[in-house]
Amino acid sequence: GENVEQHPSTLSVQEGDSAVIKCTYSDSASNYFPWYKQELGKGPQLIIDIRSNVGEKKDQRIAVTLNKTAKHFSLHITETQPEDSAVYFCAGNSGGGADGLTFGKGTHLIIQP
Amino acid sequence: KAGVTQTPRYLIKTRGQQVTLSCSPISGHRSVSWYQQTPGQGLQFLFEYFSETQRNKGNFPGRFSGRQFSNSRSEMNVSTLELGDSALYLCASSSSRLEGQYFGPGTRLTVT
């Protein structure tokens, strides 16, 4: 089955700096990769996603890049703000969706004022 | 548009009992997925329902089951509860199978 590894587990950056979170996946059949943000006491919120036929996608301060050959994808957050502090999860659709979504273990992003 | 709602929000059960959790998806969404979230195992996929049919299932024992009704509302059931079933159970809905999922706030289940 799919294995999604996420690094780092904790990331502390100064407000205004950029943050990068990286994930690797093992299943070549995976073709959809979402990123979720989870704040304390809430369910995960989809912030951006990318399909395997696209190399990069951007939405304001957030971007995701995908390298299908190397089987890794990354989340980039620029000009970080205090409200960006949360746990971020990457995921891949195992078996192209046949086996559900497999999530990484999460990255706790801390924005230092 | 109202978001995904889950009831109850908190639940305390005893080992050996069974429990039913409910999820109401966003209006118009036909896909509902369930996930278990624990500090040790993280977010794990339980199963997905689309148009009242279970489309796929994660690696969980048969004690975990679910169903979806014609109005897309879904329930999941856990029988013979074990201490290890204590977790946050999340429901997510989408219009397109597993893509673009919106999560509910979850049901916090504690098994004593």
Tab-separated table of C-alpha atoms in Angstrom:
chain	number	residue	atom	x	y	z
A	1	GLY	CA	0.000	0.000	0.000
A	2	GLU	CA	0.877	3.677	-0.072
A	3	ASN	CA	3.392	5.123	2.379
A	4	VAL	CA	3.553	8.911	2.785
A	5	GLU	CA	6.467	10.346	4.738
A	6	GLN	CA	6.401	13.970	5.890
A	7	HIS	CA	9.251	16.189	7.165
A	8	PRO	CA	9.921	17.961	9.387
A	9	SER	CA	7.630	17.034	12.275
A	10	THR	CA	8.081	20.510	13.780
A	11	LEU	CA	9.049	23.712	11.984
A	12	SER	CA	9.588	27.063	13.663
A	13	VAL	CA	10.013	30.169	11.493
A	14	GLN	CA	10.055	33.899	12.082
A	15	GLU	CA	6.981	35.831	11.048
A	16	GLY	CA	7.437	37.042	7.485
A	17	ASP	CA	9.832	34.241	6.525
A	18	SER	CA	8.990	31.288	4.271
A	19	ALA	CA	8.157	27.755	5.390
A	20	VAL	CA	8.640	24.569	3.388
A	21	ILE	CA	7.206	21.153	4.263
A	22	LYS	CA	8.192	18.089	2.262
A	23	CYS	CA	6.485	14.754	1.597
A	24	THR	CA	7.453	11.617	-0.280
A	25	TYR	CA	5.145	8.855	-1.456
A	26	SER	CA	5.667	5.287	-2.569
A	27	ASP	CA	2.661	4.355	-4.741
A	28	SER	CA	3.193	5.166	-8.431
A	29	ALA	CA	-0.585	4.940	-8.921
A	30	SER	CA	-1.206	7.948	-6.662
A	31	ASN	CA	-2.309	10.896	-8.769
A	32	TYR	CA	-3.866	13.371	-6.344
A	33	PHE	CA	-2.050	15.122	-3.487
A	34	PRO	CA	-3.917	17.439	-1.105
A	35	TRP	CA	-2.564	19.494	1.775
A	36	TYR	CA	-4.591	20.101	4.914
A	37	LYS	CA	-4.257	22.573	7.782
A	38	GLN	CA	-5.589	21.575	11.185
A	39	GLU	CA	-6.032	24.018	14.032
A	40	LEU	CA	-6.582	22.939	17.620
A	41	GLY	CA	-10.049	21.509	18.183
A	42	LYS	CA	-11.010	21.621	14.524
A	43	GLY	CA	-11.139	19.234	11.613
A	44	PRO	CA	-8.529	19.452	8.824
A	45	GLN	CA	-9.111	22.160	6.226
A	46	LEU	CA	-8.086	21.680	2.611
A	47	ILE	CA	-5.699	24.494	1.667
A	48	ILE	CA	-4.357	23.401	-1.709
A	49	ASP	CA	-4.162	20.274	-3.849
A	50	ILE	CA	-2.351	19.131	-6.983
A	51	ARG	CA	-2.878	16.405	-9.553
A	52	SER	CA	-0.071	14.387	-11.060
A	53	ASN	CA	-0.358	16.029	-14.485
A	54	VAL	CA	0.658	19.386	-12.965
A	55	GLY	CA	4.102	20.308	-11.630
A	56	GLU	CA	3.215	23.365	-9.589
A	57	LYS	CA	0.152	25.165	-8.288
A	58	LYS	CA	-0.070	28.473	-6.472
A	59	ASP	CA	-2.770	30.202	-4.448
A	60	GLN	CA	-1.721	33.577	-3.027
A	61	ARG	CA	0.950	32.854	-0.360
A	62	ILE	CA	0.682	29.079	-0.704
A	63	ALA	CA	2.222	26.905	-3.412
A	64	VAL	CA	2.686	23.193	-3.952
A	65	THR	CA	5.259	21.538	-6.194
A	66	LEU	CA	5.237	17.943	-7.382
A	67	ASN	CA	8.081	15.831	-8.755
A	68	LYS	CA	6.498	12.618	-10.068
A	69	THR	CA	9.809	11.036	-11.011
A	70	ALA	CA	11.239	11.440	-7.525
A	71	LYS	CA	7.819	10.857	-5.915
A	72	HIS	CA	7.924	13.904	-3.717
A	73	PHE	CA	5.830	17.023	-3.263
A	74	SER	CA	6.267	20.113	-1.133
A	75	LEU	CA	4.201	22.870	0.428
A	76	HIS	CA	5.610	26.395	0.356
A	77	ILE	CA	4.166	29.194	2.477
A	78	THR	CA	5.608	32.667	1.914
A	79	GLU	CA	5.357	35.760	4.114
A	80	THR	CA	4.204	33.671	7.066
A	81	GLN	CA	1.736	35.172	9.518
A	82	PRO	CA	0.753	34.189	13.092
A	83	GLU	CA	-2.489	32.641	11.809
A	84	ASP	CA	-0.442	30.174	9.766
A	85	SER	CA	0.495	28.405	13.017
A	86	ALA	CA	-1.164	24.976	12.875
A	87	VAL	CA	-0.500	21.326	12.024
A	88	TYR	CA	-0.181	20.646	8.300
A	89	PHE	CA	-0.807	17.258	6.684
A	90	CYS	CA	0.061	16.025	3.225
A	91	ALA	CA	-1.764	13.096	1.640
A	92	GLY	CA	-1.849	10.941	-1.466
A	93	ASN	CA	-4.670	8.925	-2.980
A	94	SER	CA	-3.485	5.353	-2.623
A	95	GLY	CA	-4.018	3.185	-5.668
A	96	GLY	CA	-5.250	6.209	-7.560
A	97	GLY	CA	-8.086	6.465	-5.049
A	98	ALA	CA	-8.956	2.789	-4.834
A	99	ASP	CA	-7.456	2.585	-1.350
A	100	GLY	CA	-8.499	5.944	0.037
A	101	LEU	CA	-6.250	8.795	1.141
A	102	THR	CA	-2.991	8.095	2.970
A	103	PHE	CA	-1.783	10.926	5.196
A	104	GLY	CA	1.642	11.965	6.390
A	105	LYS	CA	2.216	12.227	10.148
A	106	GLY	CA	1.888	15.999	10.136
A	107	THR	CA	4.113	19.056	10.632
A	108	HIS	CA	3.559	21.412	13.536
A	109	LEU	CA	4.311	24.860	12.097
A	110	ILE	CA	5.106	27.545	14.665
A	111	ILE	CA	5.317	31.171	13.576
A	112	GLN	CA	7.515	33.166	15.943
A	113	PRO	CA	6.533	36.865	16.293
B	1	LYS	CA	-23.610	26.691	2.530
B	2	ALA	CA	-23.568	24.768	5.803
B	3	GLY	CA	-20.433	22.728	6.486
B	4	VAL	CA	-20.065	19.089	7.428
B	5	THR	CA	-21.718	18.350	10.737
B	6	GLN	CA	-20.982	15.455	13.054
B	7	THR	CA	-22.901	14.231	16.058
B	8	PRO	CA	-22.275	13.751	18.844
B	9	ARG	CA	-19.143	15.850	19.378
B	10	TYR	CA	-18.042	13.934	22.458
B	11	LEU	CA	-18.789	10.419	23.604
B	12	ILE	CA	-17.655	8.225	26.486
B	13	LYS	CA	-18.218	4.487	26.230
B	14	THR	CA	-17.145	1.380	28.110
B	15	ARG	CA	-15.129	-1.504	26.651
B	16	GLY	CA	-17.359	-4.035	24.937
B	17	GLN	CA	-20.110	-1.562	24.088
B	18	GLN	CA	-20.938	-0.401	20.589
B	19	VAL	CA	-21.254	3.123	19.254
B	20	THR	CA	-22.838	4.866	16.258
B	21	LEU	CA	-21.531	8.168	14.945
B	22	SER	CA	-23.389	10.366	12.498
B	23	CYS	CA	-22.251	12.648	9.688
B	24	SER	CA	-24.233	15.088	7.562
B	25	PRO	CA	-22.296	16.124	4.443
B	26	ILE	CA	-22.374	19.440	2.654
B	27	SER	CA	-25.524	19.731	0.562
B	28	GLY	CA	-24.953	18.219	-2.870
B	29	HIS	CA	-21.923	16.150	-1.851
B	30	ARG	CA	-22.379	12.447	-2.551
B	31	SER	CA	-19.042	11.162	-1.261
B	32	VAL	CA	-18.513	10.695	2.456
B	33	SER	CA	-15.294	9.354	3.961
B	34	TRP	CA	-14.448	8.484	7.535
B	35	TYR	CA	-11.073	8.791	9.242
B	36	GLN	CA	-9.644	7.922	12.630
B	37	GLN	CA	-7.139	10.356	14.166
B	38	THR	CA	-4.899	9.387	17.094
B	39	PRO	CA	-1.643	10.912	18.390
B	40	GLY	CA	0.248	7.696	17.657
B	41	GLN	CA	-1.110	6.637	14.252
B	42	GLY	CA	-2.139	10.023	12.895
B	43	LEU	CA	-4.949	10.258	10.353
B	44	GLN	CA	-6.024	6.887	9.016
B	45	PHE	CA	-8.610	6.206	6.332
B	46	LEU	CA	-11.529	4.028	7.443
B	47	PHE	CA	-13.871	3.886	4.428
B	48	GLU	CA	-15.565	5.891	1.722
B	49	TYR	CA	-19.177	5.850	0.635
B	50	PHE	CA	-20.476	7.199	-2.631
B	51	SER	CA	-24.118	7.025	-3.647
B	52	GLU	CA	-24.904	4.634	-0.782
B	53	THR	CA	-22.170	2.170	-1.800
B	54	GLN	CA	-18.930	1.525	0.046
B	55	ARG	CA	-16.222	2.260	-2.518
B	56	ASN	CA	-13.120	1.423	-0.547
B	57	LYS	CA	-12.018	0.487	2.940
B	58	GLY	CA	-8.901	1.057	4.991
B	59	ASN	CA	-7.032	-1.481	7.048
B	60	PHE	CA	-9.376	-1.720	10.017
B	61	PRO	CA	-11.069	-4.764	11.576
B	62	GLY	CA	-14.614	-5.750	10.739
B	63	ARG	CA	-15.808	-4.169	14.001
B	64	PHE	CA	-15.755	-0.892	12.084
B	65	SER	CA	-18.623	-0.533	9.657
B	66	GLY	CA	-20.633	2.179	8.055
B	67	ARG	CA	-23.476	3.025	5.768
B	68	GLN	CA	-24.803	5.874	3.707
B	69	PHE	CA	-28.406	6.853	3.250
B	70	SER	CA	-30.169	8.115	0.147
B	71	ASN	CA	-29.798	11.729	1.363
B	72	SER	CA	-25.995	11.151	1.583
B	73	ARG	CA	-25.945	11.269	5.378
B	74	SER	CA	-23.661	8.611	6.768
B	75	GLU	CA	-23.203	6.675	9.963
B	76	MET	CA	-20.308	4.632	11.209
B	77	ASN	CA	-20.577	1.928	13.818
B	78	VAL	CA	-17.936	0.402	16.031
B	79	SER	CA	-18.890	-2.784	17.847
B	80	THR	CA	-17.201	-4.420	20.841
B	81	LEU	CA	-15.243	-1.283	21.702
B	82	GLU	CA	-11.626	-1.581	22.792
B	83	LEU	CA	-9.495	0.940	24.683
B	84	GLY	CA	-7.473	1.481	21.509
B	85	ASP	CA	-10.566	2.758	19.710
B	86	SER	CA	-10.329	6.003	21.684
B	87	ALA	CA	-9.755	8.620	19.003
B	88	LEU	CA	-11.122	11.559	17.092
B	89	TYR	CA	-13.367	10.272	14.303
B	90	LEU	CA	-13.573	12.604	11.352
B	91	CYS	CA	-16.015	12.645	8.508
B	92	ALA	CA	-15.286	14.363	5.205
B	93	SER	CA	-17.507	15.023	2.226
B	94	SER	CA	-16.843	15.935	-1.371
B	95	SER	CA	-18.636	16.101	-4.692
B	96	SER	CA	-15.894	14.199	-6.479
B	97	ARG	CA	-14.928	11.034	-4.627
B	98	LEU	CA	-11.775	11.682	-2.558
B	99	GLU	CA	-10.872	15.018	-4.121
B	100	GLY	CA	-11.622	18.371	-2.533
B	101	GLN	CA	-12.790	16.912	0.764
B	102	TYR	CA	-14.288	19.109	3.468
B	103	PHE	CA	-13.907	17.796	7.006
B	104	GLY	CA	-16.299	18.061	9.905
B	105	PRO	CA	-15.148	18.944	13.442
B	106	GLY	CA	-15.037	15.290	14.474
B	107	THR	CA	-16.444	13.147	17.260
B	108	ARG	CA	-14.119	12.594	20.215
B	109	LEU	CA	-14.671	9.005	21.414
B	110	THR	CA	-13.231	7.916	24.737
B	111	VAL	CA	-13.382	4.230	25.681
B	112	THR	CA	-12.896	3.407	29.366
